[in-house]
Amino acid sequence: MLKDSIVLTGRLLIQKLNEKQEVVYETEVPNLVVTSGKEFLASRMVAGTYDPMDYMAIGDDASVGALSQTTLVNELARVSNTSSTASGVNVTFTATFPAGTGTGSIVEAGVFNQSESSVLVFDGDNDVDSSSHEITYVGHGLTTGDKITYTDGGGTAVSGLTDGGTYYVIRLDDDTLKLATTYANAGSGTAIAITDGVGTNHKITYGTMLCRTTFPVITKSSSETIAISWVVTVG
């Protein structure tokens, strides 16, 4: 009998090492595969529209994980994975945060497909052209097909967009872009008709998160290292 559903689960082992690279503390906790991570998996099955999950980050905010999250609540450091390997239904990501990187009270971690989560902050009125349906942001650095999350920053959402919604970029030039509802629409240049919002703190966030988890506080000094081995199971 074929399964009619797939569940993504996993755990991560976190170790703290002293300046002699001796393990002085370790803990193992379950992870949370967020909605953007599930969308990543679906996309990679058919079109490869996302970059691989090659990065890991740590932060210091203990807020309970939610499926809708796309970033850590307060990221302190992000590094390239030491390795990302698949074996059967398990994918294992490993990363090391060396001495001097991400110091403080570490309580959250995540797996990402970009070296940083870019956040573009724009004015919902002055930076939105209601006639051409373009957003102006000088040097935005995005390319057509990039998946982003839009938030209204506590103002009134740009008409045509939803606070917390996900969209795809249509790059016009270095300083202007439009948004599409799907990756295919972005590729064909089919944009959303948008008009002015209210407020100056509207945000476009780029970078996909696979998992986020929280754990008991690990106090990391400038001389200590944190090593994480993160397993995601498809089954």
PDB file of C-alpha atoms in Angstrom:
ATOM      1  CA  MET A   1       0.000   0.000   0.000  1.00  0.00           C
ATOM      2  CA  LEU A   2       1.314   3.428  -0.929  1.00  0.00           C
ATOM      3  CA  LYS A   3       1.404   6.127   1.701  1.00  0.00           C
ATOM      4  CA  ASP A   4      -0.902   9.015   0.865  1.00  0.00           C
ATOM      5  CA  SER A   5       1.022  11.495   2.971  1.00  0.00           C
ATOM      6  CA  ILE A   6       4.624  12.406   3.712  1.00  0.00           C
ATOM      7  CA  VAL A   7       5.784  13.643   7.093  1.00  0.00           C
ATOM      8  CA  LEU A   8       8.989  15.622   7.587  1.00  0.00           C
ATOM      9  CA  THR A   9      10.577  15.081  10.986  1.00  0.00           C
ATOM     10  CA  GLY A  10      14.028  15.189  12.486  1.00  0.00           C
ATOM     11  CA  ARG A  11      16.338  16.037  15.339  1.00  0.00           C
ATOM     12  CA  LEU A  12      19.479  18.038  15.893  1.00  0.00           C
ATOM     13  CA  LEU A  13      22.460  17.334  18.115  1.00  0.00           C
ATOM     14  CA  ILE A  14      24.100  20.485  19.483  1.00  0.00           C
ATOM     15  CA  GLN A  15      27.517  20.379  21.098  1.00  0.00           C
ATOM     16  CA  LYS A  16      29.512  23.120  22.809  1.00  0.00           C
ATOM     17  CA  LEU A  17      33.288  22.778  22.709  1.00  0.00           C
ATOM     18  CA  ASN A  18      35.897  24.670  24.730  1.00  0.00           C
ATOM     19  CA  GLU A  19      39.082  26.236  23.358  1.00  0.00           C
ATOM     20  CA  LYS A  20      40.728  22.773  23.421  1.00  0.00           C
ATOM     21  CA  GLN A  21      37.876  21.450  21.232  1.00  0.00           C
ATOM     22  CA  GLU A  22      36.650  19.252  24.075  1.00  0.00           C
ATOM     23  CA  VAL A  23      32.868  18.711  24.311  1.00  0.00           C
ATOM     24  CA  VAL A  24      31.654  20.397  27.487  1.00  0.00           C
ATOM     25  CA  TYR A  25      27.912  20.268  26.814  1.00  0.00           C
ATOM     26  CA  GLU A  26      25.512  18.639  24.392  1.00  0.00           C
ATOM     27  CA  THR A  27      21.770  18.356  23.886  1.00  0.00           C
ATOM     28  CA  GLU A  28      19.496  16.735  21.308  1.00  0.00           C
ATOM     29  CA  VAL A  29      16.111  18.256  20.405  1.00  0.00           C
ATOM     30  CA  PRO A  30      13.405  17.707  17.754  1.00  0.00           C
ATOM     31  CA  ASN A  31      13.144  20.200  14.905  1.00  0.00           C
ATOM     32  CA  LEU A  32      10.276  21.936  13.141  1.00  0.00           C
ATOM     33  CA  VAL A  33      10.082  21.831   9.334  1.00  0.00           C
ATOM     34  CA  VAL A  34       8.328  25.088   8.478  1.00  0.00           C
ATOM     35  CA  THR A  35       5.892  25.674   5.611  1.00  0.00           C
ATOM     36  CA  SER A  36       8.545  27.331   3.430  1.00  0.00           C
ATOM     37  CA  GLY A  37      10.666  24.192   3.920  1.00  0.00           C
ATOM     38  CA  LYS A  38       7.848  21.970   2.685  1.00  0.00           C
ATOM     39  CA  GLU A  39       7.409  24.235  -0.334  1.00  0.00           C
ATOM     40  CA  PHE A  40      11.149  23.936  -0.939  1.00  0.00           C
ATOM     41  CA  LEU A  41      10.887  20.144  -1.004  1.00  0.00           C
ATOM     42  CA  ALA A  42       7.962  20.203  -3.431  1.00  0.00           C
ATOM     43  CA  SER A  43       9.763  22.635  -5.742  1.00  0.00           C
ATOM     44  CA  ARG A  44      12.970  20.590  -5.822  1.00  0.00           C
ATOM     45  CA  MET A  45      10.982  17.549  -6.923  1.00  0.00           C
ATOM     46  CA  VAL A  46       9.905  19.143 -10.182  1.00  0.00           C
ATOM     47  CA  ALA A  47      11.830  22.236 -11.153  1.00  0.00           C
ATOM     48  CA  GLY A  48      14.686  23.008  -8.804  1.00  0.00           C
ATOM     49  CA  THR A  49      13.527  26.580  -8.389  1.00  0.00           C
ATOM     50  CA  TYR A  50      15.276  26.955  -5.031  1.00  0.00           C
ATOM     51  CA  ASP A  51      18.985  26.908  -4.170  1.00  0.00           C
ATOM     52  CA  PRO A  52      20.138  23.984  -1.955  1.00  0.00           C
ATOM     53  CA  MET A  53      20.001  24.228   1.838  1.00  0.00           C
ATOM     54  CA  ASP A  54      23.685  24.988   2.364  1.00  0.00           C
ATOM     55  CA  TYR A  55      23.645  27.258   5.433  1.00  0.00           C
ATOM     56  CA  MET A  56      22.854  27.153   9.130  1.00  0.00           C
ATOM     57  CA  ALA A  57      22.181  29.990  11.577  1.00  0.00           C
ATOM     58  CA  ILE A  58      21.907  30.473  15.337  1.00  0.00           C
ATOM     59  CA  GLY A  59      20.093  33.134  17.351  1.00  0.00           C
ATOM     60  CA  ASP A  60      19.084  34.226  20.836  1.00  0.00           C
ATOM     61  CA  ASP A  61      15.267  34.460  20.795  1.00  0.00           C
ATOM     62  CA  ALA A  62      13.323  31.649  22.485  1.00  0.00           C
ATOM     63  CA  SER A  63       9.934  32.391  20.882  1.00  0.00           C
ATOM     64  CA  VAL A  64       8.032  29.184  20.149  1.00  0.00           C
ATOM     65  CA  GLY A  65       8.500  27.968  16.590  1.00  0.00           C
ATOM     66  CA  ALA A  66       5.664  28.468  14.108  1.00  0.00           C
ATOM     67  CA  LEU A  67       5.085  26.916  10.695  1.00  0.00           C
ATOM     68  CA  SER A  68       4.783  30.359   9.105  1.00  0.00           C
ATOM     69  CA  GLN A  69       8.271  31.511  10.129  1.00  0.00           C
ATOM     70  CA  THR A  70      10.793  32.222   7.367  1.00  0.00           C
ATOM     71  CA  THR A  71      13.692  33.520   9.482  1.00  0.00           C
ATOM     72  CA  LEU A  72      15.078  33.178  12.982  1.00  0.00           C
ATOM     73  CA  VAL A  73      13.535  35.682  15.351  1.00  0.00           C
ATOM     74  CA  ASN A  74      16.922  37.236  16.201  1.00  0.00           C
ATOM     75  CA  GLU A  75      19.772  35.792  14.188  1.00  0.00           C
ATOM     76  CA  LEU A  76      23.308  36.201  15.548  1.00  0.00           C
ATOM     77  CA  ALA A  77      25.421  34.277  13.034  1.00  0.00           C
ATOM     78  CA  ARG A  78      25.148  32.226   9.851  1.00  0.00           C
ATOM     79  CA  VAL A  79      27.755  29.861   8.391  1.00  0.00           C
ATOM     80  CA  SER A  80      28.118  27.528   5.430  1.00  0.00           C
ATOM     81  CA  ASN A  81      27.345  23.903   6.203  1.00  0.00           C
ATOM     82  CA  THR A  82      30.372  21.693   6.680  1.00  0.00           C
ATOM     83  CA  SER A  83      28.441  18.960   4.878  1.00  0.00           C
ATOM     84  CA  SER A  84      24.962  18.200   3.539  1.00  0.00           C
ATOM     85  CA  THR A  85      24.395  14.533   2.778  1.00  0.00           C
ATOM     86  CA  ALA A  86      21.451  12.288   1.903  1.00  0.00           C
ATOM     87  CA  SER A  87      21.208   8.648   2.927  1.00  0.00           C
ATOM     88  CA  GLY A  88      17.956   6.816   2.274  1.00  0.00           C
ATOM     89  CA  VAL A  89      15.160   8.988   3.682  1.00  0.00           C
ATOM     90  CA  ASN A  90      17.514  10.997   5.921  1.00  0.00           C
ATOM     91  CA  VAL A  91      19.303  14.245   5.083  1.00  0.00           C
ATOM     92  CA  THR A  92      22.031  15.352   7.494  1.00  0.00           C
ATOM     93  CA  PHE A  93      23.315  18.921   7.707  1.00  0.00           C
ATOM     94  CA  THR A  94      26.387  19.699   9.807  1.00  0.00           C
ATOM     95  CA  ALA A  95      27.853  23.095  10.654  1.00  0.00           C
ATOM     96  CA  THR A  96      30.346  24.636  13.045  1.00  0.00           C
ATOM     97  CA  PHE A  97      30.156  28.085  14.637  1.00  0.00           C
ATOM     98  CA  PRO A  98      33.779  28.743  15.628  1.00  0.00           C
ATOM     99  CA  ALA A  99      35.232  30.868  18.402  1.00  0.00           C
ATOM    100  CA  GLY A 100      34.169  34.492  18.096  1.00  0.00           C
ATOM    101  CA  THR A 101      31.130  33.692  15.920  1.00  0.00           C
ATOM    102  CA  GLY A 102      27.624  34.057  17.352  1.00  0.00           C
ATOM    103  CA  THR A 103      28.453  34.625  21.006  1.00  0.00           C
ATOM    104  CA  GLY A 104      25.794  35.011  23.686  1.00  0.00           C
ATOM    105  CA  SER A 105      22.760  33.053  24.882  1.00  0.00           C
ATOM    106  CA  ILE A 106      22.026  30.702  21.980  1.00  0.00           C
ATOM    107  CA  VAL A 107      18.466  29.293  21.987  1.00  0.00           C
ATOM    108  CA  GLU A 108      17.401  28.989  18.323  1.00  0.00           C
ATOM    109  CA  ALA A 109      18.796  27.551  15.101  1.00  0.00           C
ATOM    110  CA  GLY A 110      17.686  27.205  11.487  1.00  0.00           C
ATOM    111  CA  VAL A 111      18.675  25.723   8.120  1.00  0.00           C
ATOM    112  CA  PHE A 112      18.663  28.054   5.081  1.00  0.00           C
ATOM    113  CA  ASN A 113      19.422  28.162   1.365  1.00  0.00           C
ATOM    114  CA  GLN A 114      21.090  31.593   1.305  1.00  0.00           C
ATOM    115  CA  SER A 115      24.170  33.041   2.992  1.00  0.00           C
ATOM    116  CA  GLU A 116      21.964  35.756   4.468  1.00  0.00           C
ATOM    117  CA  SER A 117      18.299  36.662   4.672  1.00  0.00           C
ATOM    118  CA  SER A 118      18.051  39.885   2.723  1.00  0.00           C
ATOM    119  CA  VAL A 119      15.469  42.332   4.055  1.00  0.00           C
ATOM    120  CA  LEU A 120      14.449  45.240   1.825  1.00  0.00           C
ATOM    121  CA  VAL A 121      12.543  47.975   3.669  1.00  0.00           C
ATOM    122  CA  PHE A 122      10.504  50.345   1.508  1.00  0.00           C
ATOM    123  CA  ASP A 123       7.872  53.074   1.704  1.00  0.00           C
ATOM    124  CA  GLY A 124       4.443  51.702   0.826  1.00  0.00           C
ATOM    125  CA  ASP A 125       3.490  54.977  -0.809  1.00  0.00           C
ATOM    126  CA  ASN A 126       6.569  56.702  -2.244  1.00  0.00           C
ATOM    127  CA  ASP A 127       8.316  53.511  -3.447  1.00  0.00           C
ATOM    128  CA  VAL A 128       5.247  51.921  -5.070  1.00  0.00           C
ATOM    129  CA  ASP A 129       4.140  53.060  -8.534  1.00  0.00           C
ATOM    130  CA  SER A 130       0.396  52.425  -8.774  1.00  0.00           C
ATOM    131  CA  SER A 131       0.327  52.915 -12.555  1.00  0.00           C
ATOM    132  CA  SER A 132       3.223  50.649 -13.523  1.00  0.00           C
ATOM    133  CA  HIS A 133       2.784  48.349 -10.475  1.00  0.00           C
ATOM    134  CA  GLU A 134       6.505  48.533  -9.723  1.00  0.00           C
ATOM    135  CA  ILE A 135       8.439  48.715  -6.460  1.00  0.00           C
ATOM    136  CA  THR A 136      11.570  50.853  -6.389  1.00  0.00           C
ATOM    137  CA  TYR A 137      14.495  49.769  -4.226  1.00  0.00           C
ATOM    138  CA  VAL A 138      17.958  50.938  -5.262  1.00  0.00           C
ATOM    139  CA  GLY A 139      20.358  47.990  -5.586  1.00  0.00           C
ATOM    140  CA  HIS A 140      17.795  45.374  -4.515  1.00  0.00           C
ATOM    141  CA  GLY A 141      20.024  42.482  -5.640  1.00  0.00           C
ATOM    142  CA  LEU A 142      17.132  40.173  -6.549  1.00  0.00           C
ATOM    143  CA  THR A 143      16.635  38.176  -9.741  1.00  0.00           C
ATOM    144  CA  THR A 144      13.550  36.966 -11.580  1.00  0.00           C
ATOM    145  CA  GLY A 145      12.079  33.905  -9.885  1.00  0.00           C
ATOM    146  CA  ASP A 146      13.405  34.648  -6.391  1.00  0.00           C
ATOM    147  CA  LYS A 147      10.804  33.736  -3.773  1.00  0.00           C
ATOM    148  CA  ILE A 148      10.173  36.445  -1.174  1.00  0.00           C
ATOM    149  CA  THR A 149       7.962  37.088   1.843  1.00  0.00           C
ATOM    150  CA  TYR A 150       6.132  40.419   2.077  1.00  0.00           C
ATOM    151  CA  THR A 151       5.139  42.090   5.361  1.00  0.00           C
ATOM    152  CA  ASP A 152       3.409  45.450   5.823  1.00  0.00           C
ATOM    153  CA  GLY A 153       5.495  46.549   8.827  1.00  0.00           C
ATOM    154  CA  GLY A 154       2.442  47.519  10.856  1.00  0.00           C
ATOM    155  CA  GLY A 155       1.047  49.820   8.177  1.00  0.00           C
ATOM    156  CA  THR A 156      -1.657  49.166   5.592  1.00  0.00           C
ATOM    157  CA  ALA A 157      -0.623  46.482   3.135  1.00  0.00           C
ATOM    158  CA  VAL A 158       0.190  47.415  -0.445  1.00  0.00           C
ATOM    159  CA  SER A 159      -3.032  46.745  -2.363  1.00  0.00           C
ATOM    160  CA  GLY A 160      -2.735  43.435  -4.191  1.00  0.00           C
ATOM    161  CA  LEU A 161      -0.393  41.961  -1.573  1.00  0.00           C
ATOM    162  CA  THR A 162      -1.117  40.209   1.733  1.00  0.00           C
ATOM    163  CA  ASP A 163       0.825  40.719   4.939  1.00  0.00           C
ATOM    164  CA  GLY A 164       2.923  37.559   5.409  1.00  0.00           C
ATOM    165  CA  GLY A 165       2.269  36.430   1.828  1.00  0.00           C
ATOM    166  CA  THR A 166       4.858  34.795  -0.430  1.00  0.00           C
ATOM    167  CA  TYR A 167       5.545  36.037  -3.954  1.00  0.00           C
ATOM    168  CA  TYR A 168       8.062  35.752  -6.789  1.00  0.00           C
ATOM    169  CA  VAL A 169      10.248  38.512  -8.175  1.00  0.00           C
ATOM    170  CA  ILE A 170      10.178  39.912 -11.695  1.00  0.00           C
ATOM    171  CA  ARG A 171      13.428  41.852 -11.993  1.00  0.00           C
ATOM    172  CA  LEU A 172      13.152  44.907 -14.224  1.00  0.00           C
ATOM    173  CA  ASP A 173      16.577  46.404 -13.494  1.00  0.00           C
ATOM    174  CA  ASP A 174      18.956  46.936 -10.574  1.00  0.00           C
ATOM    175  CA  ASP A 175      16.551  49.313  -8.855  1.00  0.00           C
ATOM    176  CA  THR A 176      12.998  48.220  -9.765  1.00  0.00           C
ATOM    177  CA  LEU A 177      10.980  45.033  -9.584  1.00  0.00           C
ATOM    178  CA  LYS A 178       7.483  43.633  -9.838  1.00  0.00           C
ATOM    179  CA  LEU A 179       5.937  40.687  -7.995  1.00  0.00           C
ATOM    180  CA  ALA A 180       4.115  37.603  -9.268  1.00  0.00           C
ATOM    181  CA  THR A 181       1.931  35.034  -7.545  1.00  0.00           C
ATOM    182  CA  THR A 182       3.833  31.993  -8.859  1.00  0.00           C
ATOM    183  CA  TYR A 183       7.297  31.076 -10.131  1.00  0.00           C
ATOM    184  CA  ALA A 184       5.824  30.413 -13.578  1.00  0.00           C
ATOM    185  CA  ASN A 185       4.166  33.823 -13.637  1.00  0.00           C
ATOM    186  CA  ALA A 186       7.456  35.470 -12.728  1.00  0.00           C
ATOM    187  CA  GLY A 187       9.154  33.736 -15.619  1.00  0.00           C
ATOM    188  CA  SER A 188       6.464  34.873 -18.043  1.00  0.00           C
ATOM    189  CA  GLY A 189       6.446  38.432 -16.671  1.00  0.00           C
ATOM    190  CA  THR A 190       2.859  38.211 -15.380  1.00  0.00           C
ATOM    191  CA  ALA A 191       2.849  40.662 -12.495  1.00  0.00           C
ATOM    192  CA  ILE A 192       0.399  41.470  -9.718  1.00  0.00           C
ATOM    193  CA  ALA A 193      -1.393  44.792 -10.071  1.00  0.00           C
ATOM    194  CA  ILE A 194      -0.331  46.646  -6.924  1.00  0.00           C
ATOM    195  CA  THR A 195      -1.162  50.104  -5.628  1.00  0.00           C
ATOM    196  CA  ASP A 196       0.024  52.225  -2.713  1.00  0.00           C
ATOM    197  CA  GLY A 197       0.038  51.040   0.869  1.00  0.00           C
ATOM    198  CA  VAL A 198       0.463  53.095   4.040  1.00  0.00           C
ATOM    199  CA  GLY A 199       3.611  53.208   6.156  1.00  0.00           C
ATOM    200  CA  THR A 200       7.377  53.339   5.682  1.00  0.00           C
ATOM    201  CA  ASN A 201       8.340  49.934   7.083  1.00  0.00           C
ATOM    202  CA  HIS A 202       7.079  47.536   4.409  1.00  0.00           C
ATOM    203  CA  LYS A 203       9.490  44.626   3.948  1.00  0.00           C
ATOM    204  CA  ILE A 204      10.538  42.100   1.333  1.00  0.00           C
ATOM    205  CA  THR A 205      12.463  39.194   2.861  1.00  0.00           C
ATOM    206  CA  TYR A 206      14.460  36.853   0.617  1.00  0.00           C
ATOM    207  CA  GLY A 207      15.909  33.488   1.605  1.00  0.00           C
ATOM    208  CA  THR A 208      14.160  30.176   2.332  1.00  0.00           C
ATOM    209  CA  MET A 209      14.242  28.465   5.731  1.00  0.00           C
ATOM    210  CA  LEU A 210      13.837  24.692   5.921  1.00  0.00           C
ATOM    211  CA  CYS A 211      13.700  24.229   9.698  1.00  0.00           C
ATOM    212  CA  ARG A 212      13.687  26.236  12.910  1.00  0.00           C
ATOM    213  CA  THR A 213      13.995  24.925  16.418  1.00  0.00           C
ATOM    214  CA  THR A 214      14.546  26.216  19.934  1.00  0.00           C
ATOM    215  CA  PHE A 215      16.413  24.550  22.780  1.00  0.00           C
ATOM    216  CA  PRO A 216      17.655  25.189  26.337  1.00  0.00           C
ATOM    217  CA  VAL A 217      20.001  28.170  26.546  1.00  0.00           C
ATOM    218  CA  ILE A 218      23.599  27.498  25.549  1.00  0.00           C
ATOM    219  CA  THR A 219      25.885  30.317  26.654  1.00  0.00           C
ATOM    220  CA  LYS A 220      28.626  30.638  24.045  1.00  0.00           C
ATOM    221  CA  SER A 221      31.702  32.654  24.984  1.00  0.00           C
ATOM    222  CA  SER A 222      34.110  34.157  22.448  1.00  0.00           C
ATOM    223  CA  SER A 223      36.521  31.252  22.922  1.00  0.00           C
ATOM    224  CA  GLU A 224      33.974  28.451  22.518  1.00  0.00           C
ATOM    225  CA  THR A 225      32.633  26.585  19.488  1.00  0.00           C
ATOM    226  CA  ILE A 226      29.177  25.215  18.744  1.00  0.00           C
ATOM    227  CA  ALA A 227      28.806  22.224  16.423  1.00  0.00           C
ATOM    228  CA  ILE A 228      25.389  21.144  15.122  1.00  0.00           C
ATOM    229  CA  SER A 229      24.392  17.941  13.365  1.00  0.00           C
ATOM    230  CA  TRP A 230      20.856  18.271  11.997  1.00  0.00           C
ATOM    231  CA  VAL A 231      18.894  15.334  10.576  1.00  0.00           C
ATOM    232  CA  VAL A 232      15.700  15.736   8.542  1.00  0.00           C
ATOM    233  CA  THR A 233      13.732  12.563   7.786  1.00  0.00           C
ATOM    234  CA  VAL A 234      11.273  12.204   4.923  1.00  0.00           C
ATOM    235  CA  GLY A 235       8.751   9.477   5.668  1.00  0.00           C
TER     236      GLY A 235
END
